[in-house]
Coordinates of C-alpha atoms in Angstrom, one line a residue:
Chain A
X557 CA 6.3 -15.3 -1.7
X558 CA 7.1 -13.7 1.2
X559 CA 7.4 -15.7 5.1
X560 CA 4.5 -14.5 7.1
X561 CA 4.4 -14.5 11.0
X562 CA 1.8 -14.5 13.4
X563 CA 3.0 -11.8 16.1
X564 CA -0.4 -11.9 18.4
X565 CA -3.2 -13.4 19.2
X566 CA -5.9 -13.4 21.7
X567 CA -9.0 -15.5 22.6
X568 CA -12.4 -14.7 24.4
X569 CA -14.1 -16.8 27.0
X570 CA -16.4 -19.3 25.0
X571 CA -19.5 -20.5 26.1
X572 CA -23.2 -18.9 26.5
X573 CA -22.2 -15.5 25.5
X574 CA -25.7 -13.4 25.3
X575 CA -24.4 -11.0 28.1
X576 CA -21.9 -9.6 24.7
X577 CA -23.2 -8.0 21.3
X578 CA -21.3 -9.7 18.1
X579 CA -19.3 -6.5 18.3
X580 CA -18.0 -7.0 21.8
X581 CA -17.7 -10.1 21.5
X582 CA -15.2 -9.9 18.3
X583 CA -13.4 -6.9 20.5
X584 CA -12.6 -9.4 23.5
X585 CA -10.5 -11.3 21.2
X586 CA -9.1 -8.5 18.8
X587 CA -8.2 -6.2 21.9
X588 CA -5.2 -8.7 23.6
X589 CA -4.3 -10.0 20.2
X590 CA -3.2 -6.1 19.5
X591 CA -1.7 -5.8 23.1
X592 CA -0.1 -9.4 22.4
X593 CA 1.6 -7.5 19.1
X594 CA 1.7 -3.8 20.6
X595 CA 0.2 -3.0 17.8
X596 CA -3.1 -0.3 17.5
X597 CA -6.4 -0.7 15.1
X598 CA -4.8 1.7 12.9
X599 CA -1.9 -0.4 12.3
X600 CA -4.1 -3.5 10.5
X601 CA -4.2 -2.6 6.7
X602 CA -6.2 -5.8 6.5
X603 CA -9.2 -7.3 8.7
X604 CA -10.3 -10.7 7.9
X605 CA -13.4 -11.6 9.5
X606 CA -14.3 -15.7 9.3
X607 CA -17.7 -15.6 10.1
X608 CA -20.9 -17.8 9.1
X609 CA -23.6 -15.9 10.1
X610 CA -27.2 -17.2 9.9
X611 CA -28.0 -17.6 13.7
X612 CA -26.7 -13.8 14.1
X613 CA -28.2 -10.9 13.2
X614 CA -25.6 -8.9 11.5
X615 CA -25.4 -9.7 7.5
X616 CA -22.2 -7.6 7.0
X617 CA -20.2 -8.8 9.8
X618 CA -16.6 -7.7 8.9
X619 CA -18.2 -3.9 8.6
X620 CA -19.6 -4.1 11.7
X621 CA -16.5 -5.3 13.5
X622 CA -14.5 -3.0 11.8
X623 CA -16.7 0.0 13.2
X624 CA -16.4 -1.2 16.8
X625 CA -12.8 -1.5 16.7
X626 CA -12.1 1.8 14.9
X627 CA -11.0 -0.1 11.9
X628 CA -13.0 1.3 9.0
X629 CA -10.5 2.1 6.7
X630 CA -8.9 -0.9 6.6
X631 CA -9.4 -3.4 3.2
X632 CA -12.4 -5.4 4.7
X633 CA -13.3 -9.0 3.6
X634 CA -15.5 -11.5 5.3
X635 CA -14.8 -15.0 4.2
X636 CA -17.1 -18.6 5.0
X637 CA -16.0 -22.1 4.8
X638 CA -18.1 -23.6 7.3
X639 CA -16.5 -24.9 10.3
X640 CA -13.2 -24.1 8.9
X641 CA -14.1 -20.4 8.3
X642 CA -11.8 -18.7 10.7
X643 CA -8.6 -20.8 9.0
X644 CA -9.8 -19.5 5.4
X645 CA -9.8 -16.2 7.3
X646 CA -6.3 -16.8 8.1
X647 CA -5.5 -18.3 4.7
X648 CA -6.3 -15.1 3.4
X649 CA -4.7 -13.1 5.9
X650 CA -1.6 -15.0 5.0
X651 CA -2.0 -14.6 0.9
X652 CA -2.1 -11.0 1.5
X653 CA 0.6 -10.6 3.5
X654 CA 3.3 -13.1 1.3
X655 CA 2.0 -11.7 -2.0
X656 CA 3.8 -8.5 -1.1
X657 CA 0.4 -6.8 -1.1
X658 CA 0.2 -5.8 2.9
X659 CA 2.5 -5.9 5.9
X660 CA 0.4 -6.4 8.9
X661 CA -3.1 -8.2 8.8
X662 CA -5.6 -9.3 11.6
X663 CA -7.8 -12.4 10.9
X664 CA -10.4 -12.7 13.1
X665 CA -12.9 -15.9 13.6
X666 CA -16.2 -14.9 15.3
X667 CA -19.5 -16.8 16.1
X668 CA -22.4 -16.2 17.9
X669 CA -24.4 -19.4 17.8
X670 CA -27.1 -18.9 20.8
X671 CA -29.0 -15.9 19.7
X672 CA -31.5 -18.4 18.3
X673 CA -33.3 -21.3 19.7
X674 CA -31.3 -25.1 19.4
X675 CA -34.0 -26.4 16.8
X676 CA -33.0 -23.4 14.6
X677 CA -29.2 -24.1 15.1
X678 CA -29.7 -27.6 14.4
X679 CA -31.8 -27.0 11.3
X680 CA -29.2 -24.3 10.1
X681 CA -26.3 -26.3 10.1
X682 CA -27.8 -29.4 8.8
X683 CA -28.4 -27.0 6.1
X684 CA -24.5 -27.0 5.9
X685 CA -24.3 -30.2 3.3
X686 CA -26.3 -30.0 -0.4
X687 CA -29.8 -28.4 1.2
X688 CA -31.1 -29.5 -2.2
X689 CA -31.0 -33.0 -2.4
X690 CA -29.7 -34.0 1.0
X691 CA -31.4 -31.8 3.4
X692 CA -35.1 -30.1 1.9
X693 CA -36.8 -33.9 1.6
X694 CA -34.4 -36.4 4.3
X695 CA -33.5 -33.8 7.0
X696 CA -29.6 -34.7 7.4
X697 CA -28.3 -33.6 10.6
X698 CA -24.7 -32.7 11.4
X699 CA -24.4 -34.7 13.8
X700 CA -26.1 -37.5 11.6
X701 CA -23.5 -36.5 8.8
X702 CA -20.6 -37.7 11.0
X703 CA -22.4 -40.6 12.3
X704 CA -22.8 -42.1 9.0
X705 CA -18.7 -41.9 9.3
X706 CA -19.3 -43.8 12.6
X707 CA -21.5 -46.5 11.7
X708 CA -19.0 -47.2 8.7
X709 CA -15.8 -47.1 10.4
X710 CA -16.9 -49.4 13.7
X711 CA -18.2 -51.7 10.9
X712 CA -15.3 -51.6 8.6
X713 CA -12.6 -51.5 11.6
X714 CA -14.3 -53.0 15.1
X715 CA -13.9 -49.2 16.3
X716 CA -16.4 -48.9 19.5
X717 CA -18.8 -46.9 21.2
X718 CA -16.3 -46.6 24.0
X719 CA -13.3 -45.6 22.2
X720 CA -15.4 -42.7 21.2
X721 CA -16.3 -41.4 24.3
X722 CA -12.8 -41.8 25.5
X723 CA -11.9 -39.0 22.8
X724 CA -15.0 -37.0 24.7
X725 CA -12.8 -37.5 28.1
X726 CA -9.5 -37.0 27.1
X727 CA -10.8 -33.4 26.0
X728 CA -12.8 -33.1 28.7
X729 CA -9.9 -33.3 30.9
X730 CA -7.7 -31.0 29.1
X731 CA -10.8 -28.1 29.2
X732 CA -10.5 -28.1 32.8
X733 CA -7.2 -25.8 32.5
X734 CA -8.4 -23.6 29.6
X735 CA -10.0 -20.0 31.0
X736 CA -11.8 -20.0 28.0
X737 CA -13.5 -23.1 27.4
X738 CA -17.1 -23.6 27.9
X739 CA -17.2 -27.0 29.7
X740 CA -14.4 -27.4 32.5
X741 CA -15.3 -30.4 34.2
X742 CA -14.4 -33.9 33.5
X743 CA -16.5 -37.1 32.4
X744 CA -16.4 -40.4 32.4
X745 CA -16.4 -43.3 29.6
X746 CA -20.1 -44.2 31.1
X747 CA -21.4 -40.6 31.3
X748 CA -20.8 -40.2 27.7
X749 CA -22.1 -44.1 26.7
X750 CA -25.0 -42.8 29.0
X751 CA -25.9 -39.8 28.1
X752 CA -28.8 -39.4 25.6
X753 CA -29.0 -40.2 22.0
X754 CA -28.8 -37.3 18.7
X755 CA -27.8 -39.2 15.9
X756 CA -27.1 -42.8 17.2
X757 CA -24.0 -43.9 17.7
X758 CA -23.7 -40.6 18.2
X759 CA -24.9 -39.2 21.7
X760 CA -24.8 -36.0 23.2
X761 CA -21.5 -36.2 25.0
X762 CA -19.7 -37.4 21.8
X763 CA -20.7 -33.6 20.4
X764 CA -19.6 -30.4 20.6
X765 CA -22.0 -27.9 22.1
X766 CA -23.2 -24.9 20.7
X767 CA -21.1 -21.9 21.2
X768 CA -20.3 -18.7 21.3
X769 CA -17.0 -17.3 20.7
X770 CA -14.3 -15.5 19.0
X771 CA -10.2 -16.0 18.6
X772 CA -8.1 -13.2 16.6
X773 CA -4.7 -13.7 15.1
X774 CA -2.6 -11.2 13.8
X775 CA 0.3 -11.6 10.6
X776 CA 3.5 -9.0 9.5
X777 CA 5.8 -10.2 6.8
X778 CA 9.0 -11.4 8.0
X779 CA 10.7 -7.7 8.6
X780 CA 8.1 -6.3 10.6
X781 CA 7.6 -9.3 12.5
X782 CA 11.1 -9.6 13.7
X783 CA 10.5 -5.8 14.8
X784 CA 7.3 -6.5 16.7
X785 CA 8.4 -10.0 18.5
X786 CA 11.2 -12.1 20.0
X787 CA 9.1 -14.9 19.0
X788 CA 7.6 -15.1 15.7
X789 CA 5.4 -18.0 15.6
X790 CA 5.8 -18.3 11.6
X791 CA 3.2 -20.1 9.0
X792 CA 5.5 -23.1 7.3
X793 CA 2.3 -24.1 5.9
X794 CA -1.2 -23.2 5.4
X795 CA -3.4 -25.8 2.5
X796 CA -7.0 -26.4 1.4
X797 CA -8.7 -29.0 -0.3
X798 CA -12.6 -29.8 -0.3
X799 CA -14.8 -32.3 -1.0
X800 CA -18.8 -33.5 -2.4
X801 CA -21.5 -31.1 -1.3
X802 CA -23.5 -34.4 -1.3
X803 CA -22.2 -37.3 0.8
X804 CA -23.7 -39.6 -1.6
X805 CA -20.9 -38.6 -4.3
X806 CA -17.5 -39.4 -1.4
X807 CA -15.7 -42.3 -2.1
X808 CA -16.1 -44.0 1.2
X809 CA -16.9 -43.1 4.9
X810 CA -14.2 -43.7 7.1
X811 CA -12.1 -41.1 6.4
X812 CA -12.3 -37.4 5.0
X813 CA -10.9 -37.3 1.7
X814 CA -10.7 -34.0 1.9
X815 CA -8.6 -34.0 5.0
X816 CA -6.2 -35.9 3.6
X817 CA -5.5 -34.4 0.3
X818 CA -4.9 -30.6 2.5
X819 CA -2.5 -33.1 4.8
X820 CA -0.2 -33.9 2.4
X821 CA -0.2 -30.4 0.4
X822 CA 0.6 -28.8 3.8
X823 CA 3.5 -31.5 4.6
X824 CA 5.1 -31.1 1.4
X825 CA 4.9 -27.3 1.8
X826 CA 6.6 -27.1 5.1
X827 CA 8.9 -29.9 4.3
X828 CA 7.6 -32.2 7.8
X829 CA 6.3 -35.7 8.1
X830 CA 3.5 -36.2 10.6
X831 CA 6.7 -37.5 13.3
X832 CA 7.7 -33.8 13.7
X833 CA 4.7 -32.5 15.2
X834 CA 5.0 -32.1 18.7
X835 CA 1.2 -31.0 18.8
X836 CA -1.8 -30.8 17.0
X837 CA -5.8 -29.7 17.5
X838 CA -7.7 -31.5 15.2
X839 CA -11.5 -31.0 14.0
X840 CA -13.2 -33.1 16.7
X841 CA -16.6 -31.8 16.7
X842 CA -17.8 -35.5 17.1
X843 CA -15.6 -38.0 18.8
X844 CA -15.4 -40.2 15.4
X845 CA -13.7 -36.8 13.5
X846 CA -11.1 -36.5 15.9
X847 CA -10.5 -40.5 15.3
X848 CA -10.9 -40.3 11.7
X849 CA -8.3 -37.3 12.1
X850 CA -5.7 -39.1 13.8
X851 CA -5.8 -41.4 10.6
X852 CA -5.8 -38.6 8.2
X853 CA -3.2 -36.7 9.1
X854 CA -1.1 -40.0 9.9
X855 CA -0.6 -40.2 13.3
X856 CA -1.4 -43.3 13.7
X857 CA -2.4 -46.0 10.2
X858 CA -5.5 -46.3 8.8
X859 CA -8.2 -47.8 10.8
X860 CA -6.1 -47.6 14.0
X861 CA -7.8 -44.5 15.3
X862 CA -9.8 -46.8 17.6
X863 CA -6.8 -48.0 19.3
X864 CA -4.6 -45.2 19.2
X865 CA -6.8 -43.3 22.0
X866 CA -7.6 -46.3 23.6
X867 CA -3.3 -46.3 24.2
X868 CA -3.4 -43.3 25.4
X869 CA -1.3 -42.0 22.4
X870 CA -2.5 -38.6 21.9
X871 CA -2.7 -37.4 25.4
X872 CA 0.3 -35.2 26.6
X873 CA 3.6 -38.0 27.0
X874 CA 1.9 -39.9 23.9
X875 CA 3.0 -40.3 20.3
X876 CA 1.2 -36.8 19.7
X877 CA -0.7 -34.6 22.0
X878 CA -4.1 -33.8 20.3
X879 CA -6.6 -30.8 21.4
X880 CA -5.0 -30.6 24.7
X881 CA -6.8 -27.1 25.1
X882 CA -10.4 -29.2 25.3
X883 CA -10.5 -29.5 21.5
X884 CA -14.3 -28.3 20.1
X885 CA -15.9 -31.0 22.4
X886 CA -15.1 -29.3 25.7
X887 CA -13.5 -26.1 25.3
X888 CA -16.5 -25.5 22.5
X889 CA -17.1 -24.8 19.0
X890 CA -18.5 -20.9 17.7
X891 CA -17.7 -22.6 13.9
X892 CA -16.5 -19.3 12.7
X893 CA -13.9 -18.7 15.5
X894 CA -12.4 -22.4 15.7
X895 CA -10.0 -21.7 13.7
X896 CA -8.3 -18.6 15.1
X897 CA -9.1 -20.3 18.3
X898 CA -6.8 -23.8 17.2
X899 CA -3.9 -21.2 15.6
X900 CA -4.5 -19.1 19.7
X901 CA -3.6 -22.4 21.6
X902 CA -0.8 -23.8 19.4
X903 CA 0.7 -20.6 19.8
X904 CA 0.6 -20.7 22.8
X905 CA 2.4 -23.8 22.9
X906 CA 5.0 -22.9 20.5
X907 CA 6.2 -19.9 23.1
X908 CA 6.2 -22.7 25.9
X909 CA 2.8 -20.5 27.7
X910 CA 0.3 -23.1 27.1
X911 CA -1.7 -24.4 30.1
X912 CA -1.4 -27.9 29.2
X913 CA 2.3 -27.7 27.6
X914 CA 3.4 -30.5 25.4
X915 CA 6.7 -31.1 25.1
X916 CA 8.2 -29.1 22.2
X917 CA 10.7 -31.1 20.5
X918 CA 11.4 -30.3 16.8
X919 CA 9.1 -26.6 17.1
X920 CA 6.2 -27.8 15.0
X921 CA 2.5 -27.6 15.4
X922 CA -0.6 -28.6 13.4
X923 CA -4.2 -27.6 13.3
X924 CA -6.6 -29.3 11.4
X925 CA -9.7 -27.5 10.8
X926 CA -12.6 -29.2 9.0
X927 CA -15.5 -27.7 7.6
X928 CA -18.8 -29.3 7.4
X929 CA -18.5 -33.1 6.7
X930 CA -15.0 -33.0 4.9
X931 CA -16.6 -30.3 3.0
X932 CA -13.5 -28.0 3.3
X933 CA -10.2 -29.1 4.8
X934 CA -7.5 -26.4 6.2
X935 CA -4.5 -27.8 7.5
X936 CA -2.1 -25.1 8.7
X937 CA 1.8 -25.7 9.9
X938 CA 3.7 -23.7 12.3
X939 CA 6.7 -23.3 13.3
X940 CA 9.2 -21.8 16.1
X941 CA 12.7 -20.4 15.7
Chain B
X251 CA -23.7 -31.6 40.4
X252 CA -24.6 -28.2 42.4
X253 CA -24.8 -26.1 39.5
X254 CA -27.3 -22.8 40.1
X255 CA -29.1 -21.6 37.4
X256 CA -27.6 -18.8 36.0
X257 CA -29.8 -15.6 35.5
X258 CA -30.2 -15.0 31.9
X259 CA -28.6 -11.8 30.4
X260 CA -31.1 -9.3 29.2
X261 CA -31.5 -9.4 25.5
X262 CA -34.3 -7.7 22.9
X263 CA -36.8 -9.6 20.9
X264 CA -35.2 -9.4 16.8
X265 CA -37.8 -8.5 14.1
X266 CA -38.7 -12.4 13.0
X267 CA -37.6 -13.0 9.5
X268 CA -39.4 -16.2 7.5
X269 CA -37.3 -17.4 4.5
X270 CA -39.2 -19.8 2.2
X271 CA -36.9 -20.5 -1.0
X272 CA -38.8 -21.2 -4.6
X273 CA -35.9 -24.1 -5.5
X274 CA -36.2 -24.4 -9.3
X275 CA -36.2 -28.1 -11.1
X276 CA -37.0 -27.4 -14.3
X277 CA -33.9 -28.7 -15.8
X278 CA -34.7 -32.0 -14.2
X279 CA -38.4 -32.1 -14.1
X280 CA -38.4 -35.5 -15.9
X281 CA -36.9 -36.8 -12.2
X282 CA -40.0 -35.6 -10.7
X283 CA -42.4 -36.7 -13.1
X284 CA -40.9 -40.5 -12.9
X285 CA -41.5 -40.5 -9.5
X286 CA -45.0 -39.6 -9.5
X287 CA -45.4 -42.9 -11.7
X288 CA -43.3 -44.7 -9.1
X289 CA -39.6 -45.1 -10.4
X290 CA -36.5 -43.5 -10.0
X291 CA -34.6 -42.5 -12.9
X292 CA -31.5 -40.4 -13.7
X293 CA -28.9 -38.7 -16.3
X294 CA -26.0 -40.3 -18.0
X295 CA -23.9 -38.6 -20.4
X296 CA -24.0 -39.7 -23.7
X297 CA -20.9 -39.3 -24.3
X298 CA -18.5 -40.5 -21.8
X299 CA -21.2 -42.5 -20.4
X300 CA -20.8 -41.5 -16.5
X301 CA -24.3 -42.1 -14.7
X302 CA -24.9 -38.9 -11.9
X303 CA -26.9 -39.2 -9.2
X304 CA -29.2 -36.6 -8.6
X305 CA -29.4 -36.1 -11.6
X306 CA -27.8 -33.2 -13.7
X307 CA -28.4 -32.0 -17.0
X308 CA -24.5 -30.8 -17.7
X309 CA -21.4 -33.5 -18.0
X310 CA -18.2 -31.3 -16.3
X311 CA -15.9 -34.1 -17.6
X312 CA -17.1 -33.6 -20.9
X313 CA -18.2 -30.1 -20.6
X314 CA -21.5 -31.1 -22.6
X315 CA -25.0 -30.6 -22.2
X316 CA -26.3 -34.4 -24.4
X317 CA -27.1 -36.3 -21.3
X318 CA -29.7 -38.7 -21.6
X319 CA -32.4 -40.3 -18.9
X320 CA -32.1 -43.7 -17.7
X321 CA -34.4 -45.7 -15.3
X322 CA -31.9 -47.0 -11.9
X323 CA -31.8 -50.6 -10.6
X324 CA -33.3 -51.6 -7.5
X325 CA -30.7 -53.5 -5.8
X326 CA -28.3 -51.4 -2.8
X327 CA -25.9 -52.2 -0.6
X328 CA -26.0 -50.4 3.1
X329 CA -22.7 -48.2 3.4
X330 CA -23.5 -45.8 6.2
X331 CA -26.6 -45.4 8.1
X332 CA -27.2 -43.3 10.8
X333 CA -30.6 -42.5 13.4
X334 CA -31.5 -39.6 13.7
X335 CA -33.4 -38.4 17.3
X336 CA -32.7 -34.8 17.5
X337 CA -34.7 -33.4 14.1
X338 CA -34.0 -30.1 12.9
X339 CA -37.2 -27.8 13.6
X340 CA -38.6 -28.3 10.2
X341 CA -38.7 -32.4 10.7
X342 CA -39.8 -32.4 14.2
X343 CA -42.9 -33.5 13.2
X344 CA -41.5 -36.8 12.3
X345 CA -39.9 -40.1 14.6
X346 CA -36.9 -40.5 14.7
X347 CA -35.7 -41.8 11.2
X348 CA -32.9 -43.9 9.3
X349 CA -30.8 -42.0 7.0
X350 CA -28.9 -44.5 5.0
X351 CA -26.5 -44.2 2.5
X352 CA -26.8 -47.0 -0.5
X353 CA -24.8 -48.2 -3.4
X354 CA -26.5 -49.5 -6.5
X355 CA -25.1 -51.9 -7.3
X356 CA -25.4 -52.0 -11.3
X357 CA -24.8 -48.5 -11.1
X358 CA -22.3 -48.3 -8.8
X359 CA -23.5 -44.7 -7.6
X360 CA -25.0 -44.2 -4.0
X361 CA -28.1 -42.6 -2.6
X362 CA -29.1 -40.6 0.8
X363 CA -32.0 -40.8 1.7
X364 CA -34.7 -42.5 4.9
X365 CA -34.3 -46.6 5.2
X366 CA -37.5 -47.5 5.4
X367 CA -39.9 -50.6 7.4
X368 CA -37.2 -50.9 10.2
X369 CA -38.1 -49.5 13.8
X370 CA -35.6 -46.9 14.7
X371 CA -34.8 -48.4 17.8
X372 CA -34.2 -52.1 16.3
X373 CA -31.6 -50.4 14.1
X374 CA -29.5 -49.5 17.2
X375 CA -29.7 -53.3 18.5
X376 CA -28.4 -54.9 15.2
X377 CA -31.6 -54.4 12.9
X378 CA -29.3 -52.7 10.6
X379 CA -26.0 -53.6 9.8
X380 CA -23.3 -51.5 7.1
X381 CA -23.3 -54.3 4.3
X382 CA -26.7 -55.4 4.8
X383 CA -28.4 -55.7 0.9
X384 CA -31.4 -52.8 0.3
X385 CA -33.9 -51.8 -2.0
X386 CA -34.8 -48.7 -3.9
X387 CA -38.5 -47.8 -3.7
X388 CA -40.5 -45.1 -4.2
X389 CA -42.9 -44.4 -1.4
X390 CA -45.4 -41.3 -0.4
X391 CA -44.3 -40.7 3.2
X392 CA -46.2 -37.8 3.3
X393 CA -49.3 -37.9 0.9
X394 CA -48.9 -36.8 -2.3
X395 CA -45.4 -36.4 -2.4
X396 CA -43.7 -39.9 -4.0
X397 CA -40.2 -39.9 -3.0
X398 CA -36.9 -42.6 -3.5
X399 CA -36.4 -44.3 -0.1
X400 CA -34.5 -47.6 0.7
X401 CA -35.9 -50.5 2.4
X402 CA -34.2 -53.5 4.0
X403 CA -33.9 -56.0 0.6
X404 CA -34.8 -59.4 3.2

């Protein structure tokens, strides 16, 4: 296998994005990732496109992205995994490229989430789970998935409603410096214990909106990316694993099996323990996923989520600065385009150009990219020179 | 906070598309039938004995097809519950609602499903605790349509 690189990438302004077609909106983020790589649309041999579709109009997504941008010929492939959709993109991207079979390859994570009224979203991705059995008679929510993982970790380990919402401000706070994040404001521990309920303990400021959005990044093998960049941001790891479609069949519910099994694939593959990541975003559409996360990964042991942000140990000058770009819950969460958009900002932080810069010490980043309810789990590792 | 309201972007109306699936469940139609006489029954495989809930007429582990039908126990424990207040368009129509997730305990496999005869808001204050014991019934929340549901076992 050959090393693979990621030489650009580029990000569009999330939020409420009905003023853009899907097109457009894939083009705001493809355009500066080319610029970023001083590459052209006829240089891709590949194009990737995560996308989950539904709440959009466009059924062959990947075609119609690759008309806009004058990228027809290029091997095509859309690819869905949920949330995680835009890291399976990448995954791809990545097998392509250290197979041998292509040189350069763009993956690009798009959704567009707010073409359709919020009882449609919300029906659509409760859909996201075992629609047979779980969804067509009982109605599971998403949100309602992940607060079955709250109501069993507060009971199991004392976690509180506060130490949620103080997930909800760290990335609040953080969002304030992204350009691109949909909510850039801060909140308080009592606006989110206040704020109304969705899926109790769960309330509307412990979720992520509903966004629009796309990220791009683009991959060479290791000789052309040495050519294109002075920085390389190379891909020491990228693993999968999944998990039930029916939450009834998962082992327990205060973790993500899932999560953990792609963890320690992508650990052993880049030869790292969880100590050598000077940064990480982590899946935390919910405030309990990014908690649940921290234990997952291993940042912290299990059950110690609760405290762990409570210490303050995973904003910037902590053990491990987590989704200091406003994470899903404030910067926003197009599911299709979180990917790309995690793999954007750690970038970012690798060439020291992040707005919020951690402190690089041994050139490692991690994103953690969840789809569903620990229905898919991408964990991808990068590294600096 | 002194936030206008933003004029909306123009956008055209889509041709509507309805979507009704025809879900088959004629491999398990035995599941439905039970339920119509009011209990709740499943698939075991015959040969390495594993009981799966929902039921399923193929063993992976054994890469068979001999599963036979067994009639579940009553008794559950409470691992996750959840309320839900924001219903997806097709359950608006309902209150709020418990989703809990049970263990059998005979079986040792769970269920998802509604918790039934606890007020919604009562489950927030302590009604409903993870741990608390629960029992399978089967109930027509809407008429004519028996389903499994839990209810609190005290």
């Amino acid at each position: 296998m050959r090393k693979v690189a990621i030489v650009g990438v580029g990000h569009s302004k999330f939020g409420d994005r009905n003023d853009v077609t899907f097109s457009e909106l894939a083009w705001e983020s493809m355009k500066p990732a080319l610029e970023d790589a001083g590459l052209t649309p006829k240089d891709i041999e590949m194009l990737v496109v995560g996308n989950t579709g539904m709440w959009s109009e466009e059924g062959l997504p990947a075609v119609v992205i690759a008309d806009y941008a004058g990228m027809s010929d290029a091997a095509l492939i859309r690819v869905e995994a949920a949330c995680a959709t835009s890291s399976a993109a990448l995954r791809t991207a990545y097998h392509a490229i250290a197979s041998g079979e292509v040189d350069i390859a763009m993956a690009v994570g798009i959704e567009k989430m707010r073409e359709v009224d919020t009882p449609i979203v919300v029906e659509l991705i409760g859909r996201a789970g075992y629609y047979y059995w779980e969804f067509e008679n009982f109605g599971f929510t998403f949100p309602a998935y992940y607060a079955l993982h709250a109501t069993a970790h507060m009971a199991k380990y004392g976690t509180t409603e506060e130490q949620l919402a103080m997930v909800a401000v760290k990335n609040h706070k953080y969002a304030v410096n992204n350009e691109y994040a949909q909510f850039r404001r801060e909140i308080t521990v009592e606006d989110v214990l206040k704020s109304r309920p969705i899926a109790w303990p769960l309330k509307l400021l412990d979720c992520c909106p509903i966004t629009d959005g796309s990220a791009t990044a683009i991959l060479a093998a290791e000789e052309v990316a040495k050519k294109l960049t002075d920085t390389p941001i190379w891909i020491a790891a990228c693993e999968a694993a999944g998990g039930t479609a029916n939450l009834s069949k998962r082992d327990s519910y205060v973790g993500l099996r899932a999560a953990v099994l792609a963890a320690q694939k992508a650990y052993k593959k880049a030869k790292v323990g969880p100590d050598q990541i000077d940064v990480a975003n982590v899946h935390d559409c919910f405030t309990i996923a990014e908690i649940m996360a921290y234990e997952d990964l291993g940042f912290c042991k299990k059950g110690e989520g609760g405290k762990f942000i409570e210490e303050g140990q995973s904003y910037i000058g902590g053990k491990i600065p987590v989704n200091v770009d406003g994470g899903l819950k404030a910067k926003g969460h197009p599911i299709g385009a979180t990917g790309t958009s995690m793999i954007f900002h750690l970038v970012e932080q690798l060439r020291g150009e992040a707005p919020n810069q951690a402190d690089i010490k041994h050139g490692y980043a991690l994103a953690h990219n969840v789809g569903g309810t620990g229905h898919y789990c991408y964990v991808t590792i990068l590294k600096r020179d | 906070m002194a936030m206008a309201e933003k004029e909306k972007p123009p956008t055209f109306r889509s041709r509507p598309l309805t979507l009704i699936y025809n879900l088959p469940y004629g491999k398990v139609a035995k599941f439905w039938e039970a339920l119509k006489e009011g209990k709740v029954i499943t698939t075991k495989c015959k040969k390495c004995g594993k009981v799966y809930f929902p039921p399923q007429m193929d063993c992976p582990q054994c890469m068979t097809s001999d599963m036979e039908w067994i009639e579940l126990s009553d008794e559950a424990v409470l691992e996750a519950f959840s309320i839900v207040v924001v219903r997806p368009a097709s359950f608006e129509k309902y209150n709020p609602y418990i989703l809990a997730i049970g263990r059998l305990v005979r079986e040792d496999v769970k269920i998802s499903t509604w918790l039934l005869d606890v007020d919604p808001m009562e489950a927030a204050k302590g009604k409903v605790k993870v741990g608390m014991k629960l029992k399978l019934v089967v109930r027509e929340v809407d008429p004519g349509r028996p389903l499994y549901y839990f209810v609190p076992a005290e």
